[in-house]
Short mmCIF file of C-alpha atoms in Angstrom, two decimals:
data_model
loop_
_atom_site.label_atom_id
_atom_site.label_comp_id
_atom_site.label_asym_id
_atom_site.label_seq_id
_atom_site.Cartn_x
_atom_site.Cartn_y
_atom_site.Cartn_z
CA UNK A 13 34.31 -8.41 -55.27
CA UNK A 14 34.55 -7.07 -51.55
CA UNK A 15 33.98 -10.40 -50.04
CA UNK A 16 31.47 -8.78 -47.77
CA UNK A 17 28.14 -8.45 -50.31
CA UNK A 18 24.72 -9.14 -48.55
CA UNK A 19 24.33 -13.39 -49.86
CA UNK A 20 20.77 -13.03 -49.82
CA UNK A 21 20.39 -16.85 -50.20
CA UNK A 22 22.58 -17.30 -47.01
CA UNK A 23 19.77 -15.81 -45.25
CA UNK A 24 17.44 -18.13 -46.48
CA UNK A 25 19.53 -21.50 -45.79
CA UNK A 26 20.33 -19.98 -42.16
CA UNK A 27 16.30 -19.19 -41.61
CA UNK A 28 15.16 -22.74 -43.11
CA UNK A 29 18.01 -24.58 -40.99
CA UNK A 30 16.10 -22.50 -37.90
CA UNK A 31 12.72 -23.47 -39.03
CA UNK A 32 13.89 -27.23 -39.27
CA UNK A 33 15.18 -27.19 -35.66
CA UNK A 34 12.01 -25.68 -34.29
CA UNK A 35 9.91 -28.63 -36.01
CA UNK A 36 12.03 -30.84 -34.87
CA UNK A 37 11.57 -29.70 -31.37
CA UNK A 38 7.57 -29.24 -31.88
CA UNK A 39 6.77 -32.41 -34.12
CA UNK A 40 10.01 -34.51 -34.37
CA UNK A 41 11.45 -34.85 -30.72
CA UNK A 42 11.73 -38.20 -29.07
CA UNK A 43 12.24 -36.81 -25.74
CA UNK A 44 10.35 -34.57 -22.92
CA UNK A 45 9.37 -30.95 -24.54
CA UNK A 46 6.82 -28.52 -24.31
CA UNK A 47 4.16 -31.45 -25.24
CA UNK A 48 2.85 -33.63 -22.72
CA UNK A 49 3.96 -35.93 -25.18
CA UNK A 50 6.96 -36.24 -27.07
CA UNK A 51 6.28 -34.13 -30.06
CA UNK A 52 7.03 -36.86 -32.13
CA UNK A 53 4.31 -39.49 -31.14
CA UNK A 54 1.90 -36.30 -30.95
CA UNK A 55 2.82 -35.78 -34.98
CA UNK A 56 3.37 -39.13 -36.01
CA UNK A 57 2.56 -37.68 -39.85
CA UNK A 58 5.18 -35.47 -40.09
CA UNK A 59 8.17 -37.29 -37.34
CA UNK A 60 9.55 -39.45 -40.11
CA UNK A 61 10.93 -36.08 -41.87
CA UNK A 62 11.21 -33.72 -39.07
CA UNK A 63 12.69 -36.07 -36.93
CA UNK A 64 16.09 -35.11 -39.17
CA UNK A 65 15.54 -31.02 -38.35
CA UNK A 66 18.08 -31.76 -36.11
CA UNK A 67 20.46 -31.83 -38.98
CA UNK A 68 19.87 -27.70 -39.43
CA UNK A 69 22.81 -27.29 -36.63
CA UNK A 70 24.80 -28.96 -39.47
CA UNK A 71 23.87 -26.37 -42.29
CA UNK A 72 24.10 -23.21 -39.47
CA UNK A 73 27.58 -24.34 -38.75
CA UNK A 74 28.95 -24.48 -42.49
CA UNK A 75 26.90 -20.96 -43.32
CA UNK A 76 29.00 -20.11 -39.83
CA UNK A 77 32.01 -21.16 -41.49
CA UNK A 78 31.15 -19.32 -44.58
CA UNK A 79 30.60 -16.04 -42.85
CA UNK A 80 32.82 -15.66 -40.32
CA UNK A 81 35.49 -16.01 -42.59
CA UNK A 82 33.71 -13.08 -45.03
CA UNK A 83 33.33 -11.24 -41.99
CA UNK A 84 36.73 -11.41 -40.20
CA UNK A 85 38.38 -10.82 -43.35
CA UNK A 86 40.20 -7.47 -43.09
CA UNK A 87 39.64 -7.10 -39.18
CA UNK A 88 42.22 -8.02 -36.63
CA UNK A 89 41.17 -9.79 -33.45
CA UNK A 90 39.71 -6.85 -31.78
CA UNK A 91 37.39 -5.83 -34.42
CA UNK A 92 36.35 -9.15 -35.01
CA UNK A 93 35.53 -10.13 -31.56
CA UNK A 94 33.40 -6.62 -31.31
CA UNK A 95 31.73 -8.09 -34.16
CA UNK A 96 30.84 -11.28 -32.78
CA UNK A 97 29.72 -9.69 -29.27
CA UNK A 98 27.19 -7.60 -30.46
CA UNK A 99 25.83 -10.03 -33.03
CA UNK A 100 25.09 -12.48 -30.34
CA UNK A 101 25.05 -11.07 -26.99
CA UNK A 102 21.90 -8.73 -26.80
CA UNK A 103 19.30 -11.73 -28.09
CA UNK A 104 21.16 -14.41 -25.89
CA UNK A 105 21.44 -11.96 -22.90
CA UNK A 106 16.71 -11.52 -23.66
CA UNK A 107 16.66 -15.62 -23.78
CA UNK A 108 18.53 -16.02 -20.79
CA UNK A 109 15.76 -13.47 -18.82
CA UNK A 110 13.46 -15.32 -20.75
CA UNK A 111 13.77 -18.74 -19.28
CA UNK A 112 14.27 -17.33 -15.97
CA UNK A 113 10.89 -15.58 -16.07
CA UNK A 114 9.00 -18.63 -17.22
CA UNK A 115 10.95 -20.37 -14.25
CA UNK A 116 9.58 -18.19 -12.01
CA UNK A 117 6.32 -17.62 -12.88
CA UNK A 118 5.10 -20.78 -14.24
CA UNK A 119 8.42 -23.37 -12.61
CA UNK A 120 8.73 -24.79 -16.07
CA UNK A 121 12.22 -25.16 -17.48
CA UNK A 122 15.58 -24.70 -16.44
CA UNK A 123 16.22 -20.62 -15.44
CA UNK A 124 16.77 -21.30 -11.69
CA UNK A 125 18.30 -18.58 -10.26
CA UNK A 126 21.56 -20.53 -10.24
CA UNK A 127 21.82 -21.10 -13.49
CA UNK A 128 20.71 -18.07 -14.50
CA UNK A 129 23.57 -16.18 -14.16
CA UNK A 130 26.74 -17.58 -14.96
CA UNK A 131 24.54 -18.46 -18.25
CA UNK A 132 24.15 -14.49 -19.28
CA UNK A 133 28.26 -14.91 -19.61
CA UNK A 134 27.64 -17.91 -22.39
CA UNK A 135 30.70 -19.93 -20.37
CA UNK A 136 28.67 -22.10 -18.60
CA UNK A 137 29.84 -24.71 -21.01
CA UNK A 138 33.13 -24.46 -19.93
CA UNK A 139 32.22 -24.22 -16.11
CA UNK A 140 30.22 -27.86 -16.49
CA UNK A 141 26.80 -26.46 -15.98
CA UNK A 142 23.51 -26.87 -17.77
CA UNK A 143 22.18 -24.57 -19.90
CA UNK A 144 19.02 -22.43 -19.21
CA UNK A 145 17.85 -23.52 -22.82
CA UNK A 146 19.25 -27.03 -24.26
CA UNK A 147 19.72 -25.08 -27.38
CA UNK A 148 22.91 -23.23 -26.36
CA UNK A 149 25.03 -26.19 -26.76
CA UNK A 150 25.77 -24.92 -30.56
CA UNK A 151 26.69 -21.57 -29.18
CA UNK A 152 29.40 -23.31 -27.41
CA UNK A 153 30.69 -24.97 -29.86
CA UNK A 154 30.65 -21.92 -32.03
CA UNK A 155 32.72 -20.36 -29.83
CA UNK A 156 35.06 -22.32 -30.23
CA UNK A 157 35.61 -21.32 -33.82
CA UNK A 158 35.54 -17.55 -32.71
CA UNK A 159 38.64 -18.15 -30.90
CA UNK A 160 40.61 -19.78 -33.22
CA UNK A 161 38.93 -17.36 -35.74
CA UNK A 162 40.56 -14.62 -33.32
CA UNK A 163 44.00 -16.24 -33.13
CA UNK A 164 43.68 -16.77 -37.53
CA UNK A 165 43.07 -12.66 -37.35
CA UNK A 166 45.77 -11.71 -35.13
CA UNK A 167 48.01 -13.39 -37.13
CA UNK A 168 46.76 -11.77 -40.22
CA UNK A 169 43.84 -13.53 -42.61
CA UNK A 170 45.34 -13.55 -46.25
CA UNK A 171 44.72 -16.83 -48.53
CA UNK A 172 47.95 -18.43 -47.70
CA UNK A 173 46.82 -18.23 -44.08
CA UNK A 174 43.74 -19.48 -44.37
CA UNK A 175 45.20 -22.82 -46.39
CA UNK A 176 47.60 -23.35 -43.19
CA UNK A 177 44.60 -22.71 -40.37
CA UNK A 178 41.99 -25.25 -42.19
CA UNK A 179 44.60 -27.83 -43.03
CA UNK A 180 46.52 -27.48 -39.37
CA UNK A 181 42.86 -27.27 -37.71
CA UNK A 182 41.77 -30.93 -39.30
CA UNK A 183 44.65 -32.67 -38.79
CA UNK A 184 44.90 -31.31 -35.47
CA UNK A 185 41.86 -32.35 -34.73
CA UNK A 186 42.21 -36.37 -35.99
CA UNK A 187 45.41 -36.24 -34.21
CA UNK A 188 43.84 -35.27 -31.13
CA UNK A 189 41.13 -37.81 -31.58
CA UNK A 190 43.52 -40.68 -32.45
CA UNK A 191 45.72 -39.78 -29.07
CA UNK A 192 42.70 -39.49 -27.14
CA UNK A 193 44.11 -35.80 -25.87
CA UNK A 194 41.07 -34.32 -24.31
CA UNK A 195 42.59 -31.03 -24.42
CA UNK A 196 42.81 -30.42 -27.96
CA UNK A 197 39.52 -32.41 -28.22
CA UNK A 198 37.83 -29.64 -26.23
CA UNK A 199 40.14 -27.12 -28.25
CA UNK A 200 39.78 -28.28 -31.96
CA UNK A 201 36.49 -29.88 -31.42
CA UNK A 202 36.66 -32.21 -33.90
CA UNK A 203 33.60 -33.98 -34.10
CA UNK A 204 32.07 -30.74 -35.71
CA UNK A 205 35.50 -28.59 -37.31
CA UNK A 206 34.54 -30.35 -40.75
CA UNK A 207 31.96 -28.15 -41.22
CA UNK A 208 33.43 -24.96 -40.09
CA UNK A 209 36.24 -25.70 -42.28
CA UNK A 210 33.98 -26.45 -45.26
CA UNK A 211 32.39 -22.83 -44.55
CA UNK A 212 35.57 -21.77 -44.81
CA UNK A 213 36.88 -23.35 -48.01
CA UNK A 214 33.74 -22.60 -49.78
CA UNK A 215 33.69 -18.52 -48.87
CA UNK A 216 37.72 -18.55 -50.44
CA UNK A 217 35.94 -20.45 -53.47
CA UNK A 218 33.41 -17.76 -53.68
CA UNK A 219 35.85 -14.70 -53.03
CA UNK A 220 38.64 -15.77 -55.24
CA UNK A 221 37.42 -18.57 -57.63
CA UNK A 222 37.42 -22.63 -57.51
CA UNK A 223 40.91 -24.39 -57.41
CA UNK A 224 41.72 -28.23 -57.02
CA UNK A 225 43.16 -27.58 -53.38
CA UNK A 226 39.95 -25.35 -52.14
CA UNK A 227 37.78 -28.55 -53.49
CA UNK A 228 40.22 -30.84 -51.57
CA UNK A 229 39.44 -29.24 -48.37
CA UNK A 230 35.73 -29.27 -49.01
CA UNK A 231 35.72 -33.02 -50.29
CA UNK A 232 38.09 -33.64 -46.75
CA UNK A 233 35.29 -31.68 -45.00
CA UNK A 234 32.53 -33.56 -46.47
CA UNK A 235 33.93 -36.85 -46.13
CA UNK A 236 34.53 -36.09 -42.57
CA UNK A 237 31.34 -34.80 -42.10
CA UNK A 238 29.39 -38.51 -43.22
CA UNK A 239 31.49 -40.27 -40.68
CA UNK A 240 30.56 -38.21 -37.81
CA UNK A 241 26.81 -38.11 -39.20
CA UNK A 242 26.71 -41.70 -39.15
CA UNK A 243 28.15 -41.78 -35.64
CA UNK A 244 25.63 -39.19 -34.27
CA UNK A 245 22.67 -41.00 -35.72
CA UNK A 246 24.17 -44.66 -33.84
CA UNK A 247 25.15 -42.83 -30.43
CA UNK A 248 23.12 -39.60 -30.27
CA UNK A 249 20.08 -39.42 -32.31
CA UNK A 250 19.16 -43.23 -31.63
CA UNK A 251 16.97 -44.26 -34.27
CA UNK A 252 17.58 -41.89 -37.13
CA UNK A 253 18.59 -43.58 -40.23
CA UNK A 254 21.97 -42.97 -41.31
CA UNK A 255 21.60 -43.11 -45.10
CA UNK A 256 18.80 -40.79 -44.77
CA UNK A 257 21.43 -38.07 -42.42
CA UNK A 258 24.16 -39.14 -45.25
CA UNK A 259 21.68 -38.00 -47.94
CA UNK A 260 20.95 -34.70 -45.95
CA UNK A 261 24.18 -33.65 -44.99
CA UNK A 262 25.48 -34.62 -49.26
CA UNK A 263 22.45 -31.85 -49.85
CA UNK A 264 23.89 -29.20 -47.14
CA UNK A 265 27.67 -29.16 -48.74
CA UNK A 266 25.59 -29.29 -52.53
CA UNK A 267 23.22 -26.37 -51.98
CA UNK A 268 26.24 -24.30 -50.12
CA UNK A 269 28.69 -24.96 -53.20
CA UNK A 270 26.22 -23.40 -55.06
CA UNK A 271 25.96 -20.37 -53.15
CA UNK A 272 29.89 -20.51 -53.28
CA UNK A 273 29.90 -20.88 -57.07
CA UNK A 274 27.47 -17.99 -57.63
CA UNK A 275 24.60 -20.52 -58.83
CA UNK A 276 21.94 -19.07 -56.28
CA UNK A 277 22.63 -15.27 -56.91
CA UNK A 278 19.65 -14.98 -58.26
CA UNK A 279 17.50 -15.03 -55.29
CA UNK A 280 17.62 -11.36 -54.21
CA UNK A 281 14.55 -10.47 -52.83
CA UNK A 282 14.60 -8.47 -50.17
CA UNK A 283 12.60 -10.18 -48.07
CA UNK A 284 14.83 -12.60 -47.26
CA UNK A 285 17.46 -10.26 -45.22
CA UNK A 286 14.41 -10.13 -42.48
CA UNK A 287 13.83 -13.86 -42.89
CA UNK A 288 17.95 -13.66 -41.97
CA UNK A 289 17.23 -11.30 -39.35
CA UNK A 290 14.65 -13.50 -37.58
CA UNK A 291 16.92 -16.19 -37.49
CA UNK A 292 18.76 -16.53 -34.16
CA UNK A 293 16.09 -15.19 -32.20
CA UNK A 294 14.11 -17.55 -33.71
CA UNK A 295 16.96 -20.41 -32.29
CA UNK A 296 17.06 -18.40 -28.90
CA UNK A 297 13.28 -17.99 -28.01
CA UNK A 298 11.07 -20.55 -29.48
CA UNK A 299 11.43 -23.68 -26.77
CA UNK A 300 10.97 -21.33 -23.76
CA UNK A 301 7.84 -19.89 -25.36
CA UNK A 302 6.28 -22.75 -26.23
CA UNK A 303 6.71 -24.39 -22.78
CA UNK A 304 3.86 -22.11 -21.16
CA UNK A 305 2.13 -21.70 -24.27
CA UNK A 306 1.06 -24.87 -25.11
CA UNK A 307 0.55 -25.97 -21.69
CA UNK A 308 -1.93 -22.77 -21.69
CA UNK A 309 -3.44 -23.94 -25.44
CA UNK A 310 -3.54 -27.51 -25.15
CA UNK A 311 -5.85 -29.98 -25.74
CA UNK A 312 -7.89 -27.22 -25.55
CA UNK A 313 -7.02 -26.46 -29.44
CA UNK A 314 -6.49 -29.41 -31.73
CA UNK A 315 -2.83 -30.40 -32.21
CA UNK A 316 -2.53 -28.39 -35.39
CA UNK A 317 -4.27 -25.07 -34.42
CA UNK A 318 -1.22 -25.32 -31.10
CA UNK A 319 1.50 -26.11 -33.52
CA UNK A 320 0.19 -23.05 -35.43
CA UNK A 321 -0.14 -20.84 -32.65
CA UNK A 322 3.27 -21.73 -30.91
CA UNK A 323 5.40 -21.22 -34.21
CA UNK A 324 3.66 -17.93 -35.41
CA UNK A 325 4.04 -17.02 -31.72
CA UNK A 326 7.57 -17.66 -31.92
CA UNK A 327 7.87 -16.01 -35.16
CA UNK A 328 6.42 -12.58 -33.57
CA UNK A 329 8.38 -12.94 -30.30
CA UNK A 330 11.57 -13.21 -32.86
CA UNK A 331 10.89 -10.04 -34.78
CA UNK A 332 10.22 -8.16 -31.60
CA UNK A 333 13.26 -9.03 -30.13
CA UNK A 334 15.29 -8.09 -33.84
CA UNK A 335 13.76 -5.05 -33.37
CA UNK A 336 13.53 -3.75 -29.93
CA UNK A 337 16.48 -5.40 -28.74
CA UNK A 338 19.13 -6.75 -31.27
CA UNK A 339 19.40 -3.40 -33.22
CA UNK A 340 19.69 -0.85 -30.69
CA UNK A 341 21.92 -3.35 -27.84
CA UNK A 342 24.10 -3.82 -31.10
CA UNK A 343 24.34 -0.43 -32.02
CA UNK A 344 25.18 1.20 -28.21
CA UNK A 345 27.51 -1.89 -27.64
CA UNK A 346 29.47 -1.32 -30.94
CA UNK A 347 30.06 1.93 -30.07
CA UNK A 348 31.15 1.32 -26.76
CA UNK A 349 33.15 -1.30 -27.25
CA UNK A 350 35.16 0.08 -30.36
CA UNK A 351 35.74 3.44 -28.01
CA UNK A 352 36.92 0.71 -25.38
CA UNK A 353 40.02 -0.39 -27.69
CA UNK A 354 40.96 3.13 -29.36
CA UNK A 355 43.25 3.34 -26.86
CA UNK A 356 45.08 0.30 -28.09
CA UNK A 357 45.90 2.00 -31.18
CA UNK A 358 47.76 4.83 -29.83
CA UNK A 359 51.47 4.72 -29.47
CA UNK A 360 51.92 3.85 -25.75
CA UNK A 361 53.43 7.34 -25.33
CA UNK A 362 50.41 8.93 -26.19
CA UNK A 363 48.29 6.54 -24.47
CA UNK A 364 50.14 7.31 -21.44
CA UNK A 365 49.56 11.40 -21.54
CA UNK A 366 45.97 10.68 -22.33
CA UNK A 367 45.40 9.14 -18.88
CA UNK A 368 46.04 12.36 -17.34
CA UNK A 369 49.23 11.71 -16.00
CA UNK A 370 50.98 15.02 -18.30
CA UNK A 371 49.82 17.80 -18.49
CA UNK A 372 46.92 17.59 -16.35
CA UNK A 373 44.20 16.32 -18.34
CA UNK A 374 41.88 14.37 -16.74
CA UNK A 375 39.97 12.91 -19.61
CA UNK A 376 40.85 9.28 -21.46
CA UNK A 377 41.40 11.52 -24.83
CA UNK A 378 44.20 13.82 -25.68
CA UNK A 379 41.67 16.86 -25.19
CA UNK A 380 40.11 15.54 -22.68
CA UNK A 381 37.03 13.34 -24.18
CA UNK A 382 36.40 10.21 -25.43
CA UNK A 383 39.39 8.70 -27.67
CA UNK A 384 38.61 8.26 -31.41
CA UNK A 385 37.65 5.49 -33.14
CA UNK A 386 40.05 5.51 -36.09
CA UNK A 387 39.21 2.16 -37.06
CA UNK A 388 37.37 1.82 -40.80
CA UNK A 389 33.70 1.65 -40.78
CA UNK A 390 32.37 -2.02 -40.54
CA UNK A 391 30.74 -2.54 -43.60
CA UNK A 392 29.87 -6.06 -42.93
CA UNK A 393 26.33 -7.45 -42.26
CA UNK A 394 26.08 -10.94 -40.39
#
């Protein structure tokens, strides 16, 4: 087994935990949205479940945990860091101009010229300022985990490493909690690490095979994972019953151990890698969208002919930007940035002749182009 197989069920469970965070938004949101309303008094049938959608962050981040893993496997920090960049960047970088535009034309939102920018560097969580779209708050915190991911590859990912990261990461974490350190709080970010770690746990189960300790760290994970549930649905999510969040987030680790134990493999269609593929644009673009859209469709059209309209819209505007956007901005960055760190693997002799200071050659390569890419081709898809 490469570890790095196309899980087509993983792009199911990421596209369903999408679709249940955009129905929370449009039918199961307590607060101001795109409705004049909150969407959950305007869908009153359908609140009581998709008032939990919310709960989809929890699934993305374990599926994150999963992948990341599958896909930093075999990379040091450079490659994987590439990886991550063009994965996210391009569709974040069209959601960004996105709320600015519907700032600016119809002064709905929150893409004020201010904000705009430092949010096309995804850091304005860490420079205290709000977000263009609410939604990038889990983009924060996954980056997070892409910098310890990076620190777990430049020291070299092998099993034995892995054990050490997830164990030191979630005791880190309670320690940090327990001394009130709101350093490593912000560092370890241990109010969601459970998950990321379960991710993590369950890939090694599905690359090398079940063990008592892997199971520990998911059980650990898991356990972890009720408590801070429980504590969102009390201090967060006011309202939401905490058995029924205990009961959902018990489903999340089941239905990911079975992708981890090979019990889904089955579902191959391949219709499901574009259900994959829709899946963070489909995060990125949906509440801007709907904020002029339904405030151009409704009452005009019935309730359910809006919430119709606004997620099919959605669903197009996602595919468009897969297309037009994500694949080729991935596929000029890659190259770009890969050519970018070539030089890094040249011995600093060489590296030193190839700026043109011997010899007289004036381009970045030792004949005067581009340096090489030596690197092996990435053969992951996330």
């Amino acid at each position: 087994m490469t570890g790095r197989e196309r899980l087509r069920e993983l792009d199911l469970l990421r596209f369903t935990a999408a679709l249940a965070v955009v129905l929370y938004h449009f039918t199961g949101f307590g607060g101001a949205g795109a409705w004049p309303s909150p969407s959950q008094e305007v869908f009153p049938e359908l609140a009581p479940v998709t008032r939990f959608g919310y709960l989809g962050v929890d699934l993305f981040f374990v599926i994150s945990g999963f992948v990341i893993l599958m896909s930093a496997w075999g990379r040091g920090p450079g490659e994987f860091g590439i990886s991550r960049l063009v994965r996210l960047m391009p569709a974040y970088w069209v959601s960004v101009l996105l709320g600015a535009a519907v700032y600016a034309v119809f002064r709905m939102g929150n893409g004020v010229p201010g904000l705009v920018i430092p949010n096309l560097t995804m850091l304005q969580g860490g420079l205290g300022l709000r977000n263009v779209d609410a939604v990038y708050w889990t983009l924060w915190v996954e980056l997070h985990f892409y910098v310890l991911a990076a620190v777990l590859a430049g020291i070299g990912i092998t099993y034995r490493s892995c054990l050490i990261f997830m164990a030191a990461w979630m005791l880190g974490g309670l320690f940090a909690d327990e001394a009130d350190n709101k350093l490593l709080q912000v560092m370890l970010v241990p109010t969601w690490s459970c998950y990321f770690i379960a991710g993590m746990a369950l890939f090694m189960i599905h690359r090398f095979g079940p063990t008592l300790l892997l199971w520990g760290y998911v059980a650990a994970s898991y356990l972890v994972a009720l408590h801070w549930g429980a504590w969102r649905a009390e201090h967060v999510f006011r309202g939401a019953d905490e058995t029924v969040v205990s009961v959902v987030i018990t489903c999340i680790f089941a239905v990911m151990i079975l992708v981890a134990t090979g019990r889904l493999s089955r579902l191959r269609w391949r219709g499901l890698t574009v259900l994959g593929a829709l899946t963070y644009p489909l995060y990125l673009v949906h509440s801007q969208l709907a904020l002029p859209l339904l405030d151009a469709v409704y009452p005009a059209l019935d309730r359910w002919t809006a919430l119709a309209v606004v997620v099919g819209t959605s669903l197009l505007a996602a595919y468009a930007v897969h297309r037009l956007v994500e694949r080729p901005g991935a596929a000029w960055m890659r190259a770009r940035l890969k050519a970018s760190l070539a030089p890094m693997r040249l011995p600093e002799s060489l590296t030193f002749v190839a700026h043109g200071d011997r010899g007289g050659r004036g381009g970045p390569g030792l004949d005067g182009g581009e340096p090489r890419d030596r690197a092996p081709v990435d053969a992951a898809r996330t």
